Amino acid sequence: MNKQVVISARHLKKSFGKDENVQTIYSDLNIDIYKGDFTVIMGSSGAGKSTLLYSLSGMDKPDSGEILFDGTDITKLNSDKLAVFRRKECGFVFQQIYLIDKMSLMDNVITAGVLTNKNREDIRENAKKLFSLVNIPELTWKKNSSQVSGGEAQRAGIVRAVINHPNVLFADEPTGALNSANSAAVLDVLTSLYEQGQNIVMVTHDKKSALRGSRILYIKDGEIFGECNLGKYESDHPMRTEKLERFTAEMGW
Amino acid sequence: MMKQAFTLIKHNLNKMKGQFFSFGIIICLTAVIMNIALVLALQTFSAYDDRFTELGTADVNVMISQMEYSDTIIGEIEKIGGVMTAEKHEGVLVAATVREFADADFDMNTVFYNLDADRRINRLEVSAENETDERLIYIPVYMKELGGFSVGNYITYSINGEDFICKVGGTVSEMQYGNYGTGLIGAYLPDAVYSEFAEEHIENKIVEYSLIIEEGVDLEEIKTSITELLKNKGISVLSVSDREVSRQTRTMVCTLLIVIFLALAAIILTVSVFLSDFRIRSAIEDELAQMGVLKAVGYTSGLIILSTVMPYTLVGGIAAVFGIVLSYLLLPAVANVLAIQSGFSYTPVFDVGAFILVLLLLSLSILLFSYISSRKIHRLEPINAIRGIIGKEGAGQNILLAAVSFGIMVLLSFAGTLLYNVGLKPDNFMKTLSEESPSVIFTAESGKMQELKNVLLEDNRTESVLEYITAQVSSPDGSLTAFVCEDFCKVRNDICYEGRNPKKENEIAVGNALAEKYPIGSEIEISCSERTAGFSVTGYVQSINYAGEVCELTEGGYDRIGGSVGTVYVYLQDKTADIFIAEYEEKRQELIATSVNYERLAENSSKIYAGIVSVVTVVLFAISVLLVLLVLYVILGSILNRRKTEFGIYKAVGYTSRQLTIKTALEFLPITVISAGVSAVLSIWYLPAMNQSIFSLIGAMKNHFEISIWILIIFVLAYTVVSFVISVFLAAPIKRITAYSLFKD
């Protein structure tokens, strides 16, 4: 089956630091992200998972290489054009959530929504539906991020990320700061969104989170070291868990 | 774009309500001061000119003795090119002492006019008529406001030792004299009273020619032509005045106030710009991750900058409008205070020009500087911002606090020095603003001068005795007040600011008004009575009371033009002028014609000025405290927000809120003390220049102010203590930070 490529990155090079302190994360990395996938990027700490995620989403620029996002080379865009690109094409979920403090959950969502939709009421209606989808009760919408649980805040973060119907939802360790109950709830939301057709790219080092993905990529030594197709998630079936365990073991996890 | 940023703008406004409120107060204060200054600048001078025209005031007034008058002169004056029309007025010019003028005796060259005489030029507007059989006088607004004479009061003019007492029948609004800045003032008598008065002072009767000249004609040329015309006829000019000199002297305090207000507004605006800059830079540091997230979700740098800059601009704009409105509540009171000095009053009205100017200036300054402060948002990479990576930051709060402390100390040093020289060393202030100030002035009976001097010199209560007189002389440029002294080396207040005092009988020092026309070494002709002599200019002297139209002559020089010194200035060792005068008037009445208690006059004047200066000092101190309060509020607000975790940790290890509050407040102490101290030390050098330039605006070219190190130390300490107390007060919210919040966060 020929899958449609959403993001195609070629010969990516990225390093940090200067002179003798230079640390190369990857020097010639190639990767394709396909439409209809819940892509999970795994790897050990410092392997460059998040760096790759942010390069693919136009949040950070690689030192060299080409990233074609739906045919557009986003490495050539300036910062303002990248901002406009992100508002239309990308949604972001962060490990530290990063809702704007002292602003209600609803306003956090509207703040993102107004970038692509001039009709505030329309945004509000969409937000309400999404809040219901992620199980955030109406009474909580007007609360600030500091007044809700971490799980609720992260689910609101997901609503903010998808309010503009992004082409790809990027999630960087979305359960990293949450307890197991809240993590499960957040993963359920992501799974649900995926089932509704949302393309997702998620970085995680948590196998439970990785189980939700349909395609697992393992990054090691600056390249995509291995790939595992888990298929569509239905439940934490032992076979699926075992397949992932075997894959990570092969990768040297 | 604005619609997209609206939610963020609203959020930023809500999030930092307190900070914006304090910012708004500063801008409001700036707008109040700035609008008052601008409305005064835009309306006072035009109101003056309107009133000038309304009363048909002459462009030039020339006064000669009636004894030298002839019918043909007015016709010849009207023929001078540029003169549109001329009118003749009669009057009586006397050197009078007004008793109880602001509770003191005040020497005033006064021109008494017939109130009922017909006038086309220099018309009078009488504000109150009083039907009574008593002898009435109508006084200028200036005499009423500054002298404290109300309708119905009695006023005493002491003329040649005789008291002329009248009941104040009303006030006269006129634009010829207005105040005493030009060295002459009017007084207006009803027809019958005037006739009687003129009869008694027939030798002092004058004729005044009031001229309206064509637009664009040079006033100096007209004055010179008339002076030449009269000189060729052998007529001495007693006085020449023109609209420009009157306007300048009458609006002098207003000009000074406008300059001070604008300088004050500029200082406060600078502080508020610093504040917004600091707040924006802090916000960028504090909310780095949030800005990164905004960029991640698709906000462009422009949108984020807009949402950062707009709240400041909006708050600034609204506060400016509020301040402008507030200024109109204060303007009538300010205009009334100015009317005391200017001698004419007007009601300031809403000024569209000033409104637009203040609003635009404040809003655009805030917009510009807050944009400059927030420009670095452009350079923020979203991922770096989220990860908290930012370029090197300077010590913003320390720079802000140091700059504010330095600036405030400039204000306080100025105010403190003013207070010291008016309240504690009033001699310095009086020397700067007035001429020679003895304890007592005696006018000797005819031929008794030397005997009086000998008696005074033998009196062990006197420190020194000096033959000195203030007299009227004429120059080609009009009337001058001459200070004549037996020896200028012995004067207590040397008013010579350039060159030297005259020593020989053919030498003269001229006032600052003549300095430009007569360079040192040049010749000037001076007349008195019917004699004229040439004098060589040796230097320049200052005079605020006579608008610089003065000169210094030696006794020998005065003698050359037919004058003689009939008064002695007595300097007492103690402040006992009252007893001294009473004793001499009782025991030595054969030697003394008149006496003036100058000590009391100086004290009263000092009290008036000390009162004004105390108010200025209190206002400056209040503004300083307010600025410190607002600046520290912004800084501490930022610190409490940024160091919440640190304070939580301190609390977790056992620090009390009180300890942390004191510790935080103490952190500001070194920078406050150092910058205020440096400013105070530097003020020893810059204050003399600052005082000199401010006082030279009103003609005080030679400043006698002393800088008191103790006053500076006291003000530095006061400022430090006040800043510390405010810091403790503002750091109090530390008690709301708990160790538990660490875990919660």
Coordinates of N, CA, C and O in Angstrom, one line a residue, chain A residues 74-219:
Chain A
I74 N 10.1 23.9 4.4 CA 9.9 24.9 5.5 C 11.3 25.4 6.0 O 11.3 26.4 6.8
T75 N 12.4 24.8 5.6 CA 13.7 25.3 6.1 C 14.0 26.6 5.4 O 14.8 27.4 5.8
K76 N 13.3 26.9 4.3 CA 13.5 28.2 3.6 C 12.6 29.3 4.1 O 12.8 30.4 3.6
L77 N 11.7 29.0 5.0 CA 10.8 30.1 5.4 C 11.4 30.9 6.5 O 12.1 30.4 7.4
N78 N 11.1 32.2 6.5 CA 11.6 33.1 7.6 C 10.7 32.9 8.8 O 9.6 32.2 8.8
S79 N 11.0 33.5 9.9 CA 10.3 33.2 11.2 C 8.8 33.6 11.1 O 8.0 32.8 11.7
D80 N 8.5 34.7 10.5 CA 7.1 35.0 10.4 C 6.3 34.1 9.5 O 5.1 33.7 9.8
K81 N 6.9 33.7 8.4 CA 6.2 32.7 7.5 C 6.1 31.4 8.2 O 5.1 30.6 8.0
L82 N 7.1 31.0 9.0 CA 7.0 29.8 9.8 C 5.9 29.8 10.8 O 5.2 28.8 11.0
A83 N 5.7 31.0 11.4 CA 4.6 31.2 12.4 C 3.3 30.9 11.7 O 2.4 30.2 12.2
V84 N 3.1 31.5 10.5 CA 1.9 31.4 9.8 C 1.7 29.9 9.3 O 0.6 29.3 9.4
F85 N 2.8 29.3 8.9 CA 2.8 27.9 8.6 C 2.3 27.0 9.7 O 1.5 26.1 9.6
R86 N 2.9 27.3 10.9 CA 2.6 26.5 12.1 C 1.1 26.6 12.5 O 0.5 25.6 12.9
R87 N 0.6 27.9 12.4 CA -0.8 28.1 12.9 C -1.8 27.3 12.0 O -2.8 26.9 12.4
K88 N -1.4 27.1 10.7 CA -2.3 26.4 9.8 C -2.0 24.9 9.8 O -3.0 24.1 9.7
E89 N -0.8 24.5 9.9 CA -0.4 23.1 9.7 C -0.2 22.2 10.9 O -0.2 21.0 10.9
C90 N 0.2 22.9 12.0 CA 0.7 22.2 13.2 C -0.1 22.5 14.4 O -0.6 23.6 14.6
G91 N -0.1 21.4 15.3 CA -0.6 21.6 16.6 C 0.5 21.1 17.6 O 1.2 20.1 17.2
F92 N 0.6 21.7 18.7 CA 1.7 21.2 19.7 C 1.1 20.9 21.0 O 0.3 21.6 21.6
V93 N 1.6 19.8 21.6 CA 1.3 19.4 22.9 C 2.7 19.2 23.6 O 3.6 18.5 23.1
F94 N 2.9 19.9 24.7 CA 4.2 19.9 25.4 C 4.2 19.1 26.7 O 3.2 19.0 27.3
Q95 N 5.4 18.6 27.0 CA 5.5 17.9 28.3 C 5.1 18.8 29.5 O 4.3 18.3 30.4
Q96 N 5.6 20.0 29.5 CA 5.3 20.9 30.6 C 4.0 21.7 30.4 O 3.7 22.7 31.1
I97 N 3.2 21.3 29.4 CA 1.8 21.8 29.1 C 1.9 23.2 28.5 O 1.3 23.5 27.5
Y98 N 2.4 24.1 29.3 CA 2.6 25.5 28.9 C 1.3 26.2 28.4 O 1.2 26.8 27.4
L99 N 0.3 26.1 29.3 CA -0.9 26.9 29.0 C -0.5 28.3 29.5 O 0.3 28.4 30.4
I100 N -1.1 29.3 28.9 CA -0.8 30.7 29.4 C -1.5 30.9 30.8 O -2.7 30.7 30.9
D101 N -0.6 31.2 31.7 CA -1.2 31.3 33.1 C -2.0 32.5 33.3 O -2.0 33.5 32.5
K102 N -2.8 32.5 34.3 CA -3.8 33.6 34.6 C -4.8 33.8 33.4 O -5.3 34.9 33.2
M103 N -4.9 32.8 32.6 CA -5.9 32.9 31.5 C -6.7 31.6 31.5 O -6.2 30.6 31.8
S104 N -8.0 31.8 31.3 CA -8.9 30.6 31.4 C -8.5 29.6 30.4 O -7.9 29.9 29.3
L105 N -9.0 28.3 30.6 CA -8.7 27.3 29.6 C -9.4 27.6 28.3 O -8.8 27.5 27.2
M106 N -10.6 28.2 28.4 CA -11.3 28.6 27.2 C -10.5 29.6 26.4 O -10.3 29.6 25.2
D107 N -10.1 30.7 27.1 CA -9.3 31.7 26.5 C -8.0 31.2 25.9 O -7.5 31.8 24.9
N108 N -7.4 30.3 26.6 CA -6.2 29.7 26.0 C -6.5 29.1 24.6 O -5.7 29.2 23.7
V109 N -7.6 28.4 24.5 CA -8.0 27.8 23.2 C -8.3 28.9 22.2 O -7.9 28.8 21.0
I110 N -9.1 29.9 22.7 CA -9.5 31.0 21.7 C -8.2 31.7 21.2 O -8.2 32.1 20.1
T111 N -7.3 31.9 22.1 CA -6.0 32.6 21.7 C -5.4 31.9 20.5 O -4.8 32.6 19.6
A112 N -5.4 30.6 20.5 CA -4.9 29.9 19.3 C -5.9 30.0 18.1 O -5.5 30.2 17.0
G113 N -7.2 29.9 18.5 CA -8.2 29.8 17.4 C -8.3 31.0 16.6 O -8.6 31.0 15.4
V114 N -8.1 32.2 17.2 CA -8.3 33.5 16.5 C -7.3 33.7 15.3 O -7.5 34.5 14.5
L115 N -6.3 32.8 15.4 CA -5.2 33.0 14.3 C -5.7 32.5 13.0 O -5.2 33.0 11.9
T116 N -6.7 31.6 13.0 CA -7.1 31.1 11.7 C -8.6 31.4 11.4 O -9.1 31.2 10.3
N117 N -9.3 31.7 12.5 CA -10.8 31.9 12.3 C -11.2 33.2 13.0 O -10.9 33.5 14.1
K118 N -11.8 34.1 12.2 CA -12.1 35.4 12.7 C -13.4 35.4 13.5 O -13.7 36.4 14.3
N119 N -14.2 34.3 13.4 CA -15.4 34.3 14.1 C -15.3 33.7 15.5 O -15.1 32.4 15.7
R120 N -15.3 34.5 16.5 CA -15.0 34.1 17.9 C -16.1 33.1 18.3 O -15.7 32.1 19.1
E121 N -17.3 33.3 18.0 CA -18.4 32.4 18.4 C -18.2 31.0 17.8 O -18.4 29.9 18.5
D122 N -17.7 31.0 16.6 CA -17.4 29.7 15.9 C -16.3 29.0 16.7 O -16.4 27.7 16.9
I123 N -15.3 29.7 17.0 CA -14.2 29.1 17.8 C -14.7 28.6 19.1 O -14.3 27.4 19.5
R124 N -15.5 29.4 19.8 CA -16.0 29.0 21.1 C -16.8 27.7 21.0 O -16.7 26.8 21.8
E125 N -17.7 27.6 19.9 CA -18.5 26.4 19.7 C -17.6 25.2 19.5 O -17.8 24.1 20.1
N126 N -16.6 25.3 18.6 CA -15.6 24.2 18.4 C -14.9 23.8 19.6 O -14.7 22.6 19.9
A127 N -14.5 24.8 20.4 CA -13.8 24.6 21.7 C -14.7 23.8 22.6 O -14.2 22.8 23.3
K128 N -15.9 24.1 22.7 CA -16.9 23.4 23.6 C -16.9 21.9 23.2 O -16.9 21.1 24.1
K129 N -17.0 21.7 21.9 CA -17.1 20.3 21.4 C -15.9 19.6 21.8 O -15.9 18.4 22.3
L130 N -14.7 20.2 21.6 CA -13.4 19.6 21.9 C -13.3 19.3 23.4 O -12.8 18.3 23.8
F131 N -13.7 20.3 24.2 CA -13.6 20.1 25.6 C -14.5 18.9 26.1 O -14.0 18.2 26.9
S132 N -15.6 18.8 25.5 CA -16.5 17.6 25.8 C -15.8 16.3 25.4 O -15.8 15.3 26.1
L133 N -15.1 16.4 24.2 CA -14.4 15.2 23.7 C -13.3 14.8 24.6 O -13.1 13.6 24.8
V134 N -12.6 15.8 25.2 CA -11.5 15.4 26.1 C -11.9 15.3 27.5 O -11.1 15.2 28.4
N135 N -13.3 15.3 27.7 CA -13.8 15.2 29.1 C -13.5 16.2 30.1 O -13.1 16.0 31.2
I136 N -13.5 17.5 29.6 CA -13.3 18.6 30.6 C -14.7 19.2 30.8 O -15.3 19.7 29.9
P137 N -15.2 19.1 32.0 CA -16.5 19.6 32.3 C -16.6 21.2 32.1 O -15.6 21.9 32.3
E138 N -17.8 21.6 31.8 CA -18.1 23.0 31.5 C -17.6 24.0 32.6 O -17.1 25.1 32.3
L139 N -17.8 23.5 33.9 CA -17.4 24.4 35.0 C -15.9 24.7 35.0 O -15.4 25.7 35.6
T140 N -15.1 23.8 34.4 CA -13.7 24.0 34.4 C -13.1 24.9 33.3 O -12.0 25.4 33.4
W141 N -14.0 25.2 32.3 CA -13.5 25.9 31.1 C -13.0 27.3 31.5 O -12.1 27.9 30.9
K142 N -13.7 27.9 32.5 CA -13.4 29.3 32.9 C -12.2 29.3 33.9 O -11.8 30.4 34.3
K143 N -11.8 28.1 34.4 CA -10.7 28.2 35.3 C -9.4 28.4 34.7 O -9.1 28.1 33.5
N144 N -8.4 28.9 35.5 CA -7.1 29.1 35.0 C -6.3 27.8 35.1 O -6.7 26.9 35.8
S145 N -5.2 27.7 34.4 CA -4.4 26.5 34.4 C -3.9 26.1 35.8 O -3.8 24.9 36.1
S146 N -3.7 27.1 36.6 CA -3.2 26.8 38.0 C -4.3 26.2 38.8 O -4.0 25.7 39.9
Q147 N -5.6 26.3 38.4 CA -6.7 25.9 39.2 C -7.2 24.5 38.8 O -8.2 24.0 39.4
V148 N -6.6 23.9 37.8 CA -7.0 22.5 37.4 C -5.9 21.5 37.6 O -4.8 21.9 37.8
S149 N -6.3 20.2 37.5 CA -5.3 19.2 37.6 C -4.4 19.2 36.4 O -4.7 19.7 35.3
G150 N -3.2 18.5 36.6 CA -2.3 18.4 35.4 C -2.9 17.7 34.2 O -2.7 18.2 33.1
G151 N -3.7 16.7 34.5 CA -4.3 16.0 33.4 C -5.3 16.8 32.6 O -5.3 16.8 31.4
E152 N -6.1 17.6 33.4 CA -7.1 18.5 32.8 C -6.4 19.6 32.0 O -6.8 19.9 30.8
A153 N -5.3 20.1 32.6 CA -4.5 21.1 31.9 C -3.9 20.6 30.6 O -4.0 21.2 29.5
Q154 N -3.4 19.3 30.6 CA -2.8 18.8 29.4 C -3.9 18.5 28.3 O -3.7 18.7 27.1
R155 N -5.1 18.1 28.8 CA -6.2 17.8 27.8 C -6.6 19.1 27.2 O -6.9 19.2 26.0
A156 N -6.6 20.2 28.0 CA -6.9 21.5 27.5 C -5.8 21.9 26.5 O -6.1 22.6 25.4
G157 N -4.6 21.6 26.8 CA -3.5 21.8 25.9 C -3.7 21.2 24.5 O -3.4 21.7 23.5
I158 N -4.3 19.9 24.6 CA -4.6 19.2 23.3 C -5.7 19.9 22.6 O -5.6 20.1 21.3
V159 N -6.7 20.4 23.3 CA -7.8 21.1 22.6 C -7.2 22.4 21.9 O -7.5 22.7 20.8
R160 N -6.3 23.1 22.6 CA -5.6 24.2 22.0 C -4.9 23.8 20.7 O -4.9 24.5 19.7
A161 N -4.2 22.7 20.8 CA -3.4 22.2 19.7 C -4.2 21.8 18.5 O -3.7 22.0 17.4
V162 N -5.4 21.4 18.7 CA -6.2 20.9 17.5 C -7.3 21.9 17.1 O -8.0 21.6 16.1
I163 N -7.4 23.0 17.8 CA -8.6 23.9 17.5 C -8.5 24.5 16.1 O -9.5 24.8 15.5
N164 N -7.3 24.5 15.5 CA -7.1 25.0 14.2 C -7.1 23.9 13.1 O -6.7 24.1 12.0
H165 N -7.5 22.7 13.5 CA -7.5 21.5 12.6 C -6.2 21.4 11.9 O -6.1 21.4 10.7
P166 N -5.1 21.1 12.7 CA -3.8 21.1 12.1 C -3.7 19.8 11.2 O -4.3 18.8 11.5
N167 N -2.8 19.9 10.3 CA -2.4 18.7 9.5 C -1.8 17.7 10.3 O -2.2 16.5 10.3
V168 N -0.8 18.1 11.1 CA -0.1 17.2 12.0 C -0.1 17.7 13.4 O 0.1 18.9 13.7
L169 N -0.4 16.8 14.4 CA -0.3 17.2 15.8 C 1.0 16.6 16.3 O 1.2 15.4 16.3
F170 N 1.8 17.5 16.8 CA 3.1 17.1 17.4 C 3.0 17.1 18.9 O 2.6 18.1 19.5
A171 N 3.4 16.0 19.5 CA 3.3 15.9 21.0 C 4.7 15.5 21.5 O 5.2 14.5 21.1
D172 N 5.2 16.3 22.4 CA 6.5 16.1 23.0 C 6.4 15.6 24.4 O 6.1 16.4 25.3
E173 N 6.5 14.3 24.6 CA 6.4 13.6 25.9 C 5.1 14.1 26.6 O 5.1 14.7 27.7
P174 N 3.9 13.9 26.0 CA 2.7 14.6 26.6 C 2.3 14.0 27.9 O 1.5 14.7 28.6
T175 N 2.8 12.9 28.3 CA 2.5 12.3 29.6 C 3.6 12.4 30.6 O 3.5 11.9 31.7
G176 N 4.7 13.0 30.2 CA 5.9 13.1 31.0 C 5.7 13.7 32.4 O 6.5 13.3 33.3
A177 N 4.8 14.6 32.5 CA 4.7 15.3 33.8 C 3.4 14.9 34.5 O 3.0 15.5 35.5
L178 N 2.8 13.7 34.0 CA 1.5 13.4 34.6 C 1.6 12.0 35.4 O 2.4 11.2 35.1
N179 N 0.6 11.8 36.3 CA 0.5 10.5 37.0 C -0.2 9.6 36.0 O -0.6 9.9 34.9
S180 N -0.2 8.3 36.4 CA -0.7 7.2 35.5 C -2.1 7.4 35.0 O -2.4 7.2 33.9
A181 N -3.0 7.9 36.0 CA -4.4 8.0 35.6 C -4.5 9.1 34.6 O -5.2 9.0 33.6
N182 N -3.9 10.2 34.9 CA -4.0 11.4 34.0 C -3.3 11.0 32.6 O -3.8 11.5 31.6
S183 N -2.2 10.3 32.7 CA -1.5 9.9 31.5 C -2.4 9.1 30.6 O -2.5 9.3 29.4
A184 N -3.1 8.1 31.2 CA -4.0 7.3 30.4 C -5.1 8.1 29.8 O -5.5 7.9 28.6
A185 N -5.7 9.1 30.5 CA -6.7 9.9 30.0 C -6.2 10.7 28.8 O -6.9 10.9 27.7
V186 N -5.0 11.3 28.9 CA -4.4 12.1 27.8 C -4.2 11.2 26.6 O -4.5 11.5 25.4
L187 N -3.7 10.0 26.8 CA -3.4 9.0 25.7 C -4.7 8.6 25.0 O -4.8 8.5 23.8
D188 N -5.8 8.5 25.8 CA -7.1 8.2 25.3 C -7.5 9.3 24.3 O -8.1 9.0 23.2
V189 N -7.3 10.5 24.7 CA -7.7 11.6 23.9 C -6.9 11.6 22.6 O -7.5 11.7 21.5
L190 N -5.6 11.4 22.7 CA -4.8 11.3 21.5 C -5.2 10.2 20.6 O -5.3 10.3 19.3
T191 N -5.5 9.0 21.2 CA -5.9 7.9 20.4 C -7.3 8.2 19.7 O -7.5 7.9 18.5
S192 N -8.1 8.9 20.5 CA -9.4 9.2 19.9 C -9.3 10.2 18.7 O -9.9 10.0 17.7
L193 N -8.4 11.1 18.9 CA -8.2 12.1 17.8 C -7.6 11.4 16.6 O -8.0 11.7 15.4
Y194 N -6.7 10.4 16.8 CA -6.1 9.7 15.7 C -7.1 8.9 15.0 O -7.2 8.9 13.7
E195 N -8.0 8.3 15.8 CA -9.1 7.5 15.2 C -10.0 8.4 14.3 O -10.6 8.0 13.3
Q196 N -10.1 9.7 14.6 CA -10.9 10.6 13.8 C -10.1 11.2 12.6 O -10.6 12.1 12.0
G197 N -8.9 10.7 12.4 CA -8.2 11.1 11.2 C -7.0 12.0 11.5 O -6.4 12.5 10.5
Q198 N -6.7 12.3 12.7 CA -5.7 13.3 13.0 C -4.3 12.6 12.8 O -4.0 11.6 13.4
N199 N -3.4 13.2 12.0 CA -2.0 12.8 11.9 C -1.3 13.2 13.2 O -1.4 14.4 13.6
I200 N -0.6 12.3 13.8 CA 0.1 12.6 15.0 C 1.5 12.1 15.0 O 1.8 11.1 14.5
V201 N 2.4 13.0 15.5 CA 3.8 12.6 15.7 C 4.1 12.8 17.1 O 3.9 14.0 17.6
M202 N 4.5 11.8 17.8 CA 4.7 11.9 19.3 C 6.1 11.4 19.6 O 6.5 10.4 19.2
V203 N 6.7 12.1 20.5 CA 8.0 11.7 21.1 C 7.8 11.2 22.4 O 7.0 11.8 23.2
T204 N 8.3 10.0 22.8 CA 8.1 9.5 24.1 C 9.2 8.5 24.4 O 9.9 7.9 23.5
H205 N 9.5 8.3 25.7 CA 10.4 7.2 26.1 C 9.6 6.2 26.9 O 10.1 5.3 27.5
D206 N 8.3 6.5 27.0 CA 7.4 5.6 27.8 C 6.7 4.6 26.9 O 6.0 4.9 25.9
K207 N 7.0 3.3 27.2 CA 6.4 2.3 26.3 C 4.9 2.2 26.3 O 4.3 2.0 25.3
K208 N 4.3 2.5 27.5 CA 2.8 2.6 27.5 C 2.2 3.6 26.5 O 1.2 3.4 25.9
S209 N 2.9 4.7 26.5 CA 2.5 5.8 25.5 C 2.8 5.3 24.1 O 1.9 5.5 23.2
A210 N 3.9 4.7 23.9 CA 4.3 4.3 22.6 C 3.4 3.2 22.0 O 3.1 3.2 20.8
L211 N 2.7 2.5 22.9 CA 1.8 1.4 22.4 C 0.6 2.0 21.7 O 0.0 1.3 20.9
R212 N 0.3 3.3 21.9 CA -0.8 4.0 21.2 C -0.5 4.3 19.8 O -1.3 4.5 19.0
G213 N 0.8 4.3 19.4 CA 1.2 4.6 18.1 C 1.0 3.5 17.1 O 0.9 2.3 17.4
S214 N 0.9 3.9 15.8 CA 0.7 2.9 14.8 C 2.1 2.5 14.1 O 2.3 1.4 13.6
R215 N 3.0 3.5 14.2 CA 4.3 3.3 13.6 C 5.4 3.8 14.6 O 5.3 5.0 15.0
I216 N 6.3 3.0 15.0 CA 7.3 3.3 16.0 C 8.6 3.5 15.2 O 9.1 2.6 14.5
L217 N 9.3 4.7 15.5 CA 10.6 4.9 14.9 C 11.6 5.0 16.1 O 11.3 5.6 17.1
Y218 N 12.7 4.4 15.9 CA 13.7 4.4 17.0 C 14.9 5.2 16.5 O 15.5 4.9 15.4
I219 N 15.3 6.2 17.2 CA 16.4 7.1 16.8 C 17.6 6.7 17.7 O 17.5 6.6 18.9

